[in-house]
Short mmCIF file of C-alpha atoms in Angstrom, two decimals:
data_model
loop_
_atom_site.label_atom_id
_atom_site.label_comp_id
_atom_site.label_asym_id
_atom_site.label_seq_id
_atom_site.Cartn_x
_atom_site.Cartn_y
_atom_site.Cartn_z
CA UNK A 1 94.70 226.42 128.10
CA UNK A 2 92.10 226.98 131.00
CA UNK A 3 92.22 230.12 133.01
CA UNK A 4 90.65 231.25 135.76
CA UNK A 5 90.01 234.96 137.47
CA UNK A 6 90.79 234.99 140.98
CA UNK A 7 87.64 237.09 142.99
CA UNK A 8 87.44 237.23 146.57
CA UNK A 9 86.68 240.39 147.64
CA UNK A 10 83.38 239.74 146.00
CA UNK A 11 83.07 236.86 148.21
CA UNK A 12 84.30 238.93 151.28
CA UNK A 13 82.08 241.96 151.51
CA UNK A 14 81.59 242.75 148.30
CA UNK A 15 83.49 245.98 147.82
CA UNK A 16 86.38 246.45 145.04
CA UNK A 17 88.92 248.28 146.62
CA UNK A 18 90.25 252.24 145.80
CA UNK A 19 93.62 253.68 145.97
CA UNK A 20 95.21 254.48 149.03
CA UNK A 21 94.50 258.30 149.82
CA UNK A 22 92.71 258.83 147.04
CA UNK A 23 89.23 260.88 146.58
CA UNK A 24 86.07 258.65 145.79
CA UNK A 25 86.25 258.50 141.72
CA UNK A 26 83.88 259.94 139.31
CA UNK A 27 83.06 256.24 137.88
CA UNK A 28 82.08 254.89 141.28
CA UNK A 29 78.85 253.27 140.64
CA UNK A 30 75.50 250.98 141.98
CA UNK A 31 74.70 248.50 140.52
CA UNK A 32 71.89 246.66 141.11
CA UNK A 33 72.54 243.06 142.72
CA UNK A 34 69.52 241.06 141.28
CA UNK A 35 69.59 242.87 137.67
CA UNK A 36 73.37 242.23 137.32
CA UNK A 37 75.24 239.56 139.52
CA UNK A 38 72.28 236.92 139.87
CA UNK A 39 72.51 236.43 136.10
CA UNK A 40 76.01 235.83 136.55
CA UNK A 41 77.50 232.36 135.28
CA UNK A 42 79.93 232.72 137.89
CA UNK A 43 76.93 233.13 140.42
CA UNK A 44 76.76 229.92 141.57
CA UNK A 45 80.65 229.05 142.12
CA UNK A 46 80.62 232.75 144.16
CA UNK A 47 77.74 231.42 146.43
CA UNK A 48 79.38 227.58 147.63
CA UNK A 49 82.11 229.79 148.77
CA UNK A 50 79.94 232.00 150.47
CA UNK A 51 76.47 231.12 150.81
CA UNK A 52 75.12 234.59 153.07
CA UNK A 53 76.16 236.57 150.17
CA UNK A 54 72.63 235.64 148.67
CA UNK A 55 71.15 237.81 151.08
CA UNK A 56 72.55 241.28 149.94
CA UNK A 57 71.03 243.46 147.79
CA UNK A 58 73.54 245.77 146.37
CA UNK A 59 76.78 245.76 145.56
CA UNK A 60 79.68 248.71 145.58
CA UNK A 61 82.02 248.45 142.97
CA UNK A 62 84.85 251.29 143.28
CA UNK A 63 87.95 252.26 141.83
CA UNK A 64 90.08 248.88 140.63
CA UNK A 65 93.38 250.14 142.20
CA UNK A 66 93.52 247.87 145.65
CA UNK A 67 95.85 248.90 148.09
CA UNK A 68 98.99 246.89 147.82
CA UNK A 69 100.68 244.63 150.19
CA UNK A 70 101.49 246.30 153.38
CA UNK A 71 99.25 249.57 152.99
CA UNK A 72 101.95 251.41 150.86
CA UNK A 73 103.84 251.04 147.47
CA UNK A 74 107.18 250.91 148.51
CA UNK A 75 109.57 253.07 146.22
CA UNK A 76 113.78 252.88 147.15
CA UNK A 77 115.15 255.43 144.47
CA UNK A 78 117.27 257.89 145.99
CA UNK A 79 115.77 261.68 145.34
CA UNK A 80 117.54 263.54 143.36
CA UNK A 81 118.84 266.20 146.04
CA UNK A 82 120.11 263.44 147.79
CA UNK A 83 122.07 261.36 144.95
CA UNK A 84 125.42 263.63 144.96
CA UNK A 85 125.86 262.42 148.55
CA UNK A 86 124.36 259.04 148.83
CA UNK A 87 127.22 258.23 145.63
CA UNK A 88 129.98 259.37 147.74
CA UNK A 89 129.20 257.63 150.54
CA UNK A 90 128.88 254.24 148.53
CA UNK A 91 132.46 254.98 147.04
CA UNK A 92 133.65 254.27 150.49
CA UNK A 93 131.78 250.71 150.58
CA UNK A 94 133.27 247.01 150.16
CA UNK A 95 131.18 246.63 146.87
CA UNK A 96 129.51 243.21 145.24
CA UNK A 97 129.46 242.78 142.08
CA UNK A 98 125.75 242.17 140.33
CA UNK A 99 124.71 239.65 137.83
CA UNK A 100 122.42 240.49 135.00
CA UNK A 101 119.74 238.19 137.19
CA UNK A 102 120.56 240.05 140.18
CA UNK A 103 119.90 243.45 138.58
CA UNK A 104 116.72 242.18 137.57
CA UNK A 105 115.98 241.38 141.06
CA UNK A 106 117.34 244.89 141.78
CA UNK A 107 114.81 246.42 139.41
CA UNK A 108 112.04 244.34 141.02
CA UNK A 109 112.44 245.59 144.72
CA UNK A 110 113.14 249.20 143.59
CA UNK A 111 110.18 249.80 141.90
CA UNK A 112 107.79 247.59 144.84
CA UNK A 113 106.62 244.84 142.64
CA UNK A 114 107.68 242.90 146.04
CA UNK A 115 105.85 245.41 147.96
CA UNK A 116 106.46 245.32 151.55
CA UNK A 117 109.78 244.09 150.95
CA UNK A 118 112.64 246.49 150.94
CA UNK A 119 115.50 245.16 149.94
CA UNK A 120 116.98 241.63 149.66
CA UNK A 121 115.81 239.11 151.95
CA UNK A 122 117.56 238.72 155.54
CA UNK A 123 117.49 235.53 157.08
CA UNK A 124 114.24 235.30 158.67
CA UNK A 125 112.07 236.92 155.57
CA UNK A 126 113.99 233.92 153.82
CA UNK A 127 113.10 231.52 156.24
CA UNK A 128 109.42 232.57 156.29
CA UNK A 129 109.19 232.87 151.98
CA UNK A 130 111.10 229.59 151.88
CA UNK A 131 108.81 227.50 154.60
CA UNK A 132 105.52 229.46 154.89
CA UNK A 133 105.67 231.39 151.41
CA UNK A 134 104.22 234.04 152.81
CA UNK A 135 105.93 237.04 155.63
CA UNK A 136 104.50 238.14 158.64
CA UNK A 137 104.25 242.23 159.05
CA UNK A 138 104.54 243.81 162.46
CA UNK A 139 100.93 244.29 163.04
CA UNK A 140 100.77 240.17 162.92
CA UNK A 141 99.21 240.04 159.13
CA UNK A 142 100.58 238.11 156.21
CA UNK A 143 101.73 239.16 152.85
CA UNK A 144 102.04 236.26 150.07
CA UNK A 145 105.94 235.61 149.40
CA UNK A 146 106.09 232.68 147.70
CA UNK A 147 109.64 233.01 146.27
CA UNK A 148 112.80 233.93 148.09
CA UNK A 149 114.34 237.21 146.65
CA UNK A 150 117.64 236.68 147.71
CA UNK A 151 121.18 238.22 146.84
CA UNK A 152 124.11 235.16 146.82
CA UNK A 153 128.18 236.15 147.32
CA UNK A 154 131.06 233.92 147.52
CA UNK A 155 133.79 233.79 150.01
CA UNK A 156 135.95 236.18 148.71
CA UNK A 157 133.53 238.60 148.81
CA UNK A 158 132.07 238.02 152.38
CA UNK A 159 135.51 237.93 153.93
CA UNK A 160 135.80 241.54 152.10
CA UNK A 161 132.35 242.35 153.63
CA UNK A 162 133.97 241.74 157.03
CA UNK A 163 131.98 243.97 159.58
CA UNK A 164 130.60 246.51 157.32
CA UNK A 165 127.44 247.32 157.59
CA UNK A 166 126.72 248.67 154.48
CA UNK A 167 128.24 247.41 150.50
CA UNK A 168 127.69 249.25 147.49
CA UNK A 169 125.92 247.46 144.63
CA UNK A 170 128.06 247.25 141.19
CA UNK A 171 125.73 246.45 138.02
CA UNK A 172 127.25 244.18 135.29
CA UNK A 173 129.30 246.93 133.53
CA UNK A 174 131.33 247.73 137.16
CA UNK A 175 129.27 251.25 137.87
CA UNK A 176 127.96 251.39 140.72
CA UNK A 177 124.44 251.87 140.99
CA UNK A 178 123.28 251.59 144.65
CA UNK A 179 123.80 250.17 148.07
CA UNK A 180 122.60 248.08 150.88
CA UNK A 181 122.42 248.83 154.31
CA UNK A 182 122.42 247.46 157.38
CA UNK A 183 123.25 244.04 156.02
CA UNK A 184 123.48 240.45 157.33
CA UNK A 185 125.34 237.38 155.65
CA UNK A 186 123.79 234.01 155.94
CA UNK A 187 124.75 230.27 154.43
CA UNK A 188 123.44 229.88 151.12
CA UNK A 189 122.14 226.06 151.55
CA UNK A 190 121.28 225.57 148.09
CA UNK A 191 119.94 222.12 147.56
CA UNK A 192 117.07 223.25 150.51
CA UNK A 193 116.74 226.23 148.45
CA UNK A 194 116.27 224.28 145.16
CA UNK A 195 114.10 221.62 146.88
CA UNK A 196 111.73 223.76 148.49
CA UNK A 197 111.27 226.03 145.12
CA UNK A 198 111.02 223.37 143.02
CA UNK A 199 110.26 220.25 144.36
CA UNK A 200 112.57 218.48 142.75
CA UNK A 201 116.71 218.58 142.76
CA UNK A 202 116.69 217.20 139.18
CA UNK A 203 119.29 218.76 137.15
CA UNK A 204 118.39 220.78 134.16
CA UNK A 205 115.95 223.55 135.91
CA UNK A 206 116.76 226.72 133.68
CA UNK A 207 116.59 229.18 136.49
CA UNK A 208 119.06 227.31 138.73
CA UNK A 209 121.45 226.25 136.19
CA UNK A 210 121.66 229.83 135.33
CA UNK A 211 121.73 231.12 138.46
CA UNK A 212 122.02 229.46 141.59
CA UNK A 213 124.03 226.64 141.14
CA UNK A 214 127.42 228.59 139.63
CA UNK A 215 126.18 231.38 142.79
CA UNK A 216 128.25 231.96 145.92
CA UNK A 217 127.54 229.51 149.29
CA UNK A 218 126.67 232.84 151.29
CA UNK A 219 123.29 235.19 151.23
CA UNK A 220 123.31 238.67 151.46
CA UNK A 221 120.04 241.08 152.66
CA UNK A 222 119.87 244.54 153.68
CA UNK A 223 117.87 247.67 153.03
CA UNK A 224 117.84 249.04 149.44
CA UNK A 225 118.92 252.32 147.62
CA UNK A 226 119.05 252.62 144.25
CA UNK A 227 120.26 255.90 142.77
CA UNK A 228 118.14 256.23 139.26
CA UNK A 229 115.58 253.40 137.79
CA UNK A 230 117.11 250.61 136.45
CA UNK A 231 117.12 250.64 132.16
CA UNK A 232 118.15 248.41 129.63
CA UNK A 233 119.03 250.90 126.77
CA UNK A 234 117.54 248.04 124.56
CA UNK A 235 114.43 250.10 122.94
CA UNK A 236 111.72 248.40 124.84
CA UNK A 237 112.31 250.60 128.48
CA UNK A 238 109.17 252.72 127.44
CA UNK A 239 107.18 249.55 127.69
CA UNK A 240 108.53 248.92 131.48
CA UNK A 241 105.78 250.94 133.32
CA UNK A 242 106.62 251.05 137.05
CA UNK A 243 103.74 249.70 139.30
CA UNK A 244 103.36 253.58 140.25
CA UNK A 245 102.84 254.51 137.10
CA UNK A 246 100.56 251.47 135.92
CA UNK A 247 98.79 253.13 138.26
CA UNK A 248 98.75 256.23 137.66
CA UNK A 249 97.58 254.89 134.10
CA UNK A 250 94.72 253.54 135.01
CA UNK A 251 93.02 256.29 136.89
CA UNK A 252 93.95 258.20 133.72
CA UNK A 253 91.71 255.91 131.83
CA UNK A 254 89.22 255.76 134.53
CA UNK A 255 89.69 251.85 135.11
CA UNK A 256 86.83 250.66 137.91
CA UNK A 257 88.52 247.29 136.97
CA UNK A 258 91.66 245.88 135.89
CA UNK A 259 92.33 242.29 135.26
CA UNK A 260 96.22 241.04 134.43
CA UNK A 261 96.92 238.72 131.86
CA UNK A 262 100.89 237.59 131.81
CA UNK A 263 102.62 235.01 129.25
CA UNK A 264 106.08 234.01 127.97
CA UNK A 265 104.98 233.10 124.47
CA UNK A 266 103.54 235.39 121.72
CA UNK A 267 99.54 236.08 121.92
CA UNK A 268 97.54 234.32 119.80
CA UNK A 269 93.87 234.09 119.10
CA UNK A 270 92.95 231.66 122.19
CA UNK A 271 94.60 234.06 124.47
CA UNK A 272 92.58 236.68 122.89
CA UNK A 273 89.54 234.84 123.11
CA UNK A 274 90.06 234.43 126.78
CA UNK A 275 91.17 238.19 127.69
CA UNK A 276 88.09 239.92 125.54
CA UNK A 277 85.76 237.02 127.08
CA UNK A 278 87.33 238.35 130.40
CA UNK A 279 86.40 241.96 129.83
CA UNK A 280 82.93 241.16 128.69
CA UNK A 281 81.91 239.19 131.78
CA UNK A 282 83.09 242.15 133.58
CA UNK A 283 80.81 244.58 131.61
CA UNK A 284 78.22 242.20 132.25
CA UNK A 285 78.91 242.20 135.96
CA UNK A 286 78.59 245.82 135.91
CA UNK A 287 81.74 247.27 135.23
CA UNK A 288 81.86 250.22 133.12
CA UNK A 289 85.27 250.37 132.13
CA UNK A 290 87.56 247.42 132.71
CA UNK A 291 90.90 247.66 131.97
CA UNK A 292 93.45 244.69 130.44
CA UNK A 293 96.69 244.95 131.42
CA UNK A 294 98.82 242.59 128.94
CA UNK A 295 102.00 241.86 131.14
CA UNK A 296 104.21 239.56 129.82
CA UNK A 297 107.30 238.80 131.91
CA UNK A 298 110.30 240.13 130.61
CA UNK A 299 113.33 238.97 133.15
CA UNK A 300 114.96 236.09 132.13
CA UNK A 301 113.67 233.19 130.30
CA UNK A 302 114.85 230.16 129.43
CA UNK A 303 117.01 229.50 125.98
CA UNK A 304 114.28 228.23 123.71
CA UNK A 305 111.23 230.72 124.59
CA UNK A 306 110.47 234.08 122.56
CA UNK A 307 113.11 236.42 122.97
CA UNK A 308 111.78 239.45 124.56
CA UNK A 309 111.91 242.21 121.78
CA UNK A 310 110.16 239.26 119.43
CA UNK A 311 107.77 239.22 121.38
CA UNK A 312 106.50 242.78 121.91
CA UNK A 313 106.59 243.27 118.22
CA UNK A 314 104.22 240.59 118.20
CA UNK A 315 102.06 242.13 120.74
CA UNK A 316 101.87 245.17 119.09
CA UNK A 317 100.67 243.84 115.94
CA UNK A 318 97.90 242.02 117.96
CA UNK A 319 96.84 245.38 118.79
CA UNK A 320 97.58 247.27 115.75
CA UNK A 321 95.11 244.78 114.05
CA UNK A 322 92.62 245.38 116.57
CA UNK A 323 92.95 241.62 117.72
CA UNK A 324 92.96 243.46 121.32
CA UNK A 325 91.34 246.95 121.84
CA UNK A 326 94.15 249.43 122.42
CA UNK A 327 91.89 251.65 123.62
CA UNK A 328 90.97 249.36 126.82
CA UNK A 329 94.88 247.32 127.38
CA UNK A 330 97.72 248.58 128.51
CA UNK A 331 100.61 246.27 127.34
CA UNK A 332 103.68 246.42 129.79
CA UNK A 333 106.78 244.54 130.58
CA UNK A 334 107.12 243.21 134.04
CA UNK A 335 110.69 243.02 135.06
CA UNK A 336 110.97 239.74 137.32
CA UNK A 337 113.41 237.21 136.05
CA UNK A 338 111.58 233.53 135.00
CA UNK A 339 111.65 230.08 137.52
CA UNK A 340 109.58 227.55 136.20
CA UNK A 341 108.65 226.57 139.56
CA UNK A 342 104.83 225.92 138.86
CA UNK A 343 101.85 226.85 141.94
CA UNK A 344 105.25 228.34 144.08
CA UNK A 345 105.94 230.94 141.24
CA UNK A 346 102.49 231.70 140.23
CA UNK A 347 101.98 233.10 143.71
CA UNK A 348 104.43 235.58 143.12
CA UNK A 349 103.17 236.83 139.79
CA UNK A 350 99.89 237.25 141.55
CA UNK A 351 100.94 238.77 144.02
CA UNK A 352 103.21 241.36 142.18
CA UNK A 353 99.98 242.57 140.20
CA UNK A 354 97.99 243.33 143.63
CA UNK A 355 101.06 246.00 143.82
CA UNK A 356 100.33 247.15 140.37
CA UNK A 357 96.64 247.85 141.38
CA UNK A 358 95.30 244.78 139.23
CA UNK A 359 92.25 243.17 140.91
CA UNK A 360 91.34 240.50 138.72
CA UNK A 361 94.52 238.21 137.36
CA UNK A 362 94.19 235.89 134.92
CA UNK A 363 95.78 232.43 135.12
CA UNK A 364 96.31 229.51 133.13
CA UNK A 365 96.70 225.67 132.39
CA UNK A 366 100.34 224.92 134.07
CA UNK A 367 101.27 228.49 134.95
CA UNK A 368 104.88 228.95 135.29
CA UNK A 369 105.20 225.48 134.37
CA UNK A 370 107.87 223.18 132.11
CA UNK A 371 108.50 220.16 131.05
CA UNK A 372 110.12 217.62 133.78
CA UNK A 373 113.81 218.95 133.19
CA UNK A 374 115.07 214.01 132.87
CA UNK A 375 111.35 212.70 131.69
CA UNK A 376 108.72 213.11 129.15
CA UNK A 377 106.03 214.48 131.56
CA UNK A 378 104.66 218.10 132.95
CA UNK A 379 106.74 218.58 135.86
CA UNK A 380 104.23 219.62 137.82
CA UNK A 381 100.04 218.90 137.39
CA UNK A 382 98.46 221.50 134.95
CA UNK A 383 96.14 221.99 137.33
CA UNK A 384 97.38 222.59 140.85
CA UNK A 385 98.68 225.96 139.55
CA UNK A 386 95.44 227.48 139.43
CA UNK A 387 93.89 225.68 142.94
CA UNK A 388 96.52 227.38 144.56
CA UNK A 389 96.26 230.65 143.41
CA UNK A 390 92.80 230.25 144.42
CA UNK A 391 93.68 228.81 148.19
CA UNK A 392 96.92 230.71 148.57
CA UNK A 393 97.50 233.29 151.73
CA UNK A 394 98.36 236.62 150.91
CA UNK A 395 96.16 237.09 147.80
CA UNK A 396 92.62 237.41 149.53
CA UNK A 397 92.57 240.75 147.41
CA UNK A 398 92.68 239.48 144.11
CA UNK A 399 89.54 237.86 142.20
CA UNK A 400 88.93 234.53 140.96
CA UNK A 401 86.72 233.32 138.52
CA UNK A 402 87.12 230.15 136.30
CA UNK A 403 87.11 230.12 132.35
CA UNK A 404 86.51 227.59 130.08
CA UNK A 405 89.43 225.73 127.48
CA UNK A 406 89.98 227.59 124.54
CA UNK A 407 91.36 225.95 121.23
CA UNK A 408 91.20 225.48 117.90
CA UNK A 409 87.82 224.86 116.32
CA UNK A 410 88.71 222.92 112.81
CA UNK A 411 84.72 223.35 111.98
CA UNK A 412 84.87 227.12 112.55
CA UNK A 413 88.19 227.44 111.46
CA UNK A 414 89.09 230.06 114.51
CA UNK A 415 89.89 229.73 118.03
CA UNK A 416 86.60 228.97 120.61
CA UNK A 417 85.93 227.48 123.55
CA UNK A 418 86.33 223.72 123.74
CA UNK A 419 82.80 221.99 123.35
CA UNK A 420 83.57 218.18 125.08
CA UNK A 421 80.43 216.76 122.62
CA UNK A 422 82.71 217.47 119.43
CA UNK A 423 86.19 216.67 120.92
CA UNK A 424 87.59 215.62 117.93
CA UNK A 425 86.76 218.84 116.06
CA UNK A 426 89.19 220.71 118.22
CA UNK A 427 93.10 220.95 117.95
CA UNK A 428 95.05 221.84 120.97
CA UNK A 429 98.16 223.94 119.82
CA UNK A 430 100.86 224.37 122.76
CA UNK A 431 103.40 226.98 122.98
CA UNK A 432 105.97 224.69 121.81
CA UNK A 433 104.00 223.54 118.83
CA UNK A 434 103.08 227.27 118.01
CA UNK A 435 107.38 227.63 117.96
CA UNK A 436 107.98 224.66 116.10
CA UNK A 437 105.36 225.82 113.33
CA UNK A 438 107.58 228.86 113.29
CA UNK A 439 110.83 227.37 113.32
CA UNK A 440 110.00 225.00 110.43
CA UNK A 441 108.34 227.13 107.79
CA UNK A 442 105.04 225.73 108.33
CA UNK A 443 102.07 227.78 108.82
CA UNK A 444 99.32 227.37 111.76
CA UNK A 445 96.03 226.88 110.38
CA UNK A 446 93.80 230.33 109.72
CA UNK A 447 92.68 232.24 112.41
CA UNK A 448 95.28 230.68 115.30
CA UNK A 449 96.81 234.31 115.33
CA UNK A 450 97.00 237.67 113.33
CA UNK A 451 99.35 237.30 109.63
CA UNK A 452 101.15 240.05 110.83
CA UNK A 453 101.83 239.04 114.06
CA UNK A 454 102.78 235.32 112.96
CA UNK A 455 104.84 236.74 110.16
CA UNK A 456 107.37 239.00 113.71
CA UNK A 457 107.74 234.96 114.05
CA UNK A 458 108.90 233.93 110.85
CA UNK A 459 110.97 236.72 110.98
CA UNK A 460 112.94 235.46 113.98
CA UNK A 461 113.43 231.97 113.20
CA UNK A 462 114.66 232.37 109.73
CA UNK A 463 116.97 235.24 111.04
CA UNK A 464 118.30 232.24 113.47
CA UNK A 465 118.59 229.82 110.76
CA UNK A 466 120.47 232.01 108.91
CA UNK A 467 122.67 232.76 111.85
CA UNK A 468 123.38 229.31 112.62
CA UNK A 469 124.39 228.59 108.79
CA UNK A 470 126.74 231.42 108.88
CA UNK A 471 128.02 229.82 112.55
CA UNK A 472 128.27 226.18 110.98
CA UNK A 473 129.90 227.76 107.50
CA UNK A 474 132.93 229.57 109.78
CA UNK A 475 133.63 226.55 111.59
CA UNK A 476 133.21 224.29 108.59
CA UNK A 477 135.51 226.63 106.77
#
């Protein structure tokens, strides 16, 4: 897997951006352009993009936490003083019913992950996320929206909707746990919908056989209340940090940088590789105290990743054996729900970290990527994932930087960077071969992850052998 740090605001003017509001930081520092950045690897890619950046002599580096998109973090739980009444009020509402995808989405917008947006999408922010993947704010700038955050109802529902203006939100379970306001109904067109997203119709995309194609034909946006944070009850909602308090986190630890790393699969030594390589370029650059955040995505997935609470127990053995430095990541869940929709998804991931206050993100061969759902191909170009991340509208704030391939060195016996002379000394070990290792019994060779975290894998897949004997026994029987 290749990855690549996306840095522009190096290339801009030079300045790492501080917290809204907040009072210069005790870890603001000089450094000195010639002694630090000219020795730089990256120093060369940095000046084709901007060749007058030679010229300067110093450079600012301040607190990591950017602003995020649209100036502030936008936050839609009800107060507390104000929950007794907003409840009542929804009691009185035509309600719609929520699935466990939509509550995800729900969870998203709540906490500003989709920072400026403020509820589900109305027609035109639709439109614009749809066509331009991006929305246009009042003062004429543009925020990076690659994927439509939409609510779907069927006809029963909007002919219940009627004239309101307002519905109340019922979760899964039938409670009610919000509303929206002001709303508007549009027509669902789904196969533009799945086109656009996608680029393909071709059935078998997890996300919309899930979810879109059993949703309603109509689209519902409006303003968003929520009347407590959302929570799974499922043991891991200490782990789903809030991009307020990701923030809040890192001035704690004094971050002057923070770079995002996010995966689906468990973390093994070639993802390590790449996120401590990460940090020490950055200490090389000048940071003092850079700051991983480990963010794997935690909405839904499709049937044959890592189930979610697999997964963090694998993480935390990666720290626990000091495979990662606990003192310097912060490991997190982040709450959006899984498309597989390639360079149109990884915009959104992106851009959902610039709201967390990450300034560096970390991306890699095929982000967000799958196999072609009919043929025996990538569906989309390993590649293009990462030139658009680095082209993309709406992310000037993050930085880019590019990173060599990591995999298995059979000489070494560990996980390094890929040397092209010696090709056939190296062993590339996908996701799905890492699973099928697991699922089978047989062990990857030493030093492709931590023995304790590979044995949280074991674990799993015998426990789901043994579940599907028991399955196979009872019908058998």
């Amino acid at each position: 897997m290749s990855l690549l740090i996306r840095s522009s605001s190096y290339v801009s003017h030079l300045t790492l951006f501080q917290p809204r509001n907040s009072k210069p930081s005790s870890f603001t520092n000089q450094i000195s352009f010639v002694s630090s950045f000219n020795h730089n690897p990256f120093l060369n890619l940095v000046y084709k993009r901007n060749p007058t950046m030679q010229s300067v002599s110093k450079m600012t580096v301040k607190s990591s936490l950017i602003d995020p998109d649209g100036g502030e973090l936008v936050e839609l739980i009800v107060p507390e003083s104000e929950i007794g009444a907003k409840k009542a009020e929804s009691e009185t509402m035509p309600t719609v019913k929520l699935t466990k995808i939509d509550l995800e989405w729900v969870h998203v917008i709540s906490e500003g992950w989709a920072s400026p947006l403020k509820g589900f999408m109305r027609e035109d922010e639709y439109l614009q996320s749809l066509h331009f993947n991006s929305l246009r704010l009042k003062n004429g700038t543009f925020v990076n929206m690659s994927l439509p955050i939409v609510l779907a109802i069927d006809d029963e529902t909007k002919e219940q909707i009627g004239s309101s203006q307002n519905v109340a939100l019922l979760c899964p379970q039938g409670d009610i746990i919000g509303s929206l306001r002001s709303v508007e109904v549009y027509k669902h067109n789904k196969e533009e919908r799945i086109a656009r997203t996608w680029g393909t119709t071709s059935p078998g995309l997890p996300y919309v056989e899930e979810y879109i194609t059993p949703s309603g034909n109509w689209l519902i946006g409006g303003d968003l209340e929520v009347f407590k944070p959302i929570k799974y009850n499922d043991g891991l909602d200490h782990y789903r940090l809030s991009p307020k308090q990701l923030r809040e986190e890192f001035d704690n630890r004094q971050a002057d940088a923070v770079f995002a790393f996010q995966l689906r699969n468990p973390v093994h030594n070639g993802h390590a590789l790449l996120m401590n390589d990460t940090r020490k370029r950055l200490l090389e650059m000048g940071y003092k105290n850079p700051i991983l955040l480990l963010h794997p995505l935690g909405g839904f997935t499709k049937a044959d990743d890592v189930p979610l609470d697999v997964r963090m127990e694998q993480h935390s053995k990666v720290l626990e054996d000091g495979v990662l430095d606990p003192k310097t990541t912060i490991v997190s869940i982040f709450p959006s729900p899984m498309h597989y929709a390639g360079p149109t998804e990884v915009q959104w991931h992106a851009k959902a970290r610039i709201n967390a206050g990450a300034n560096f993100y970390i991306v890699g061969r095929d982000p967000a990527g799958m196999g072609h759902p009919t043929e025996k191909r990538d569906l989309y170009d390993p590649d293009h994932g990462k030139k658009v991340l680095s082209m993309a509208p709406g992310l000037e704030k993050l930085n880019i930087l590019p990173f060599r391939v990591a995999a298995y060195d059979t000489i070494e016996k560990k996980m390094a960077f890929f040397d092209p002379s010696r090709a056939k000394e190296f062993l590339f070990i996908s996701g799905t071969k890492m699973r099928t290792y697991a699922r089978t019994g047989e062990n990857p060779p030493d030093g492709f992850m931590c023995p304790s975290g590979w044995n949280v894998l074991v674990r799993y897949y015998e426990s789901l052998q043994e579940s599907e004997a028991k399955q196979q026994a009872v019908v058998s029987a």
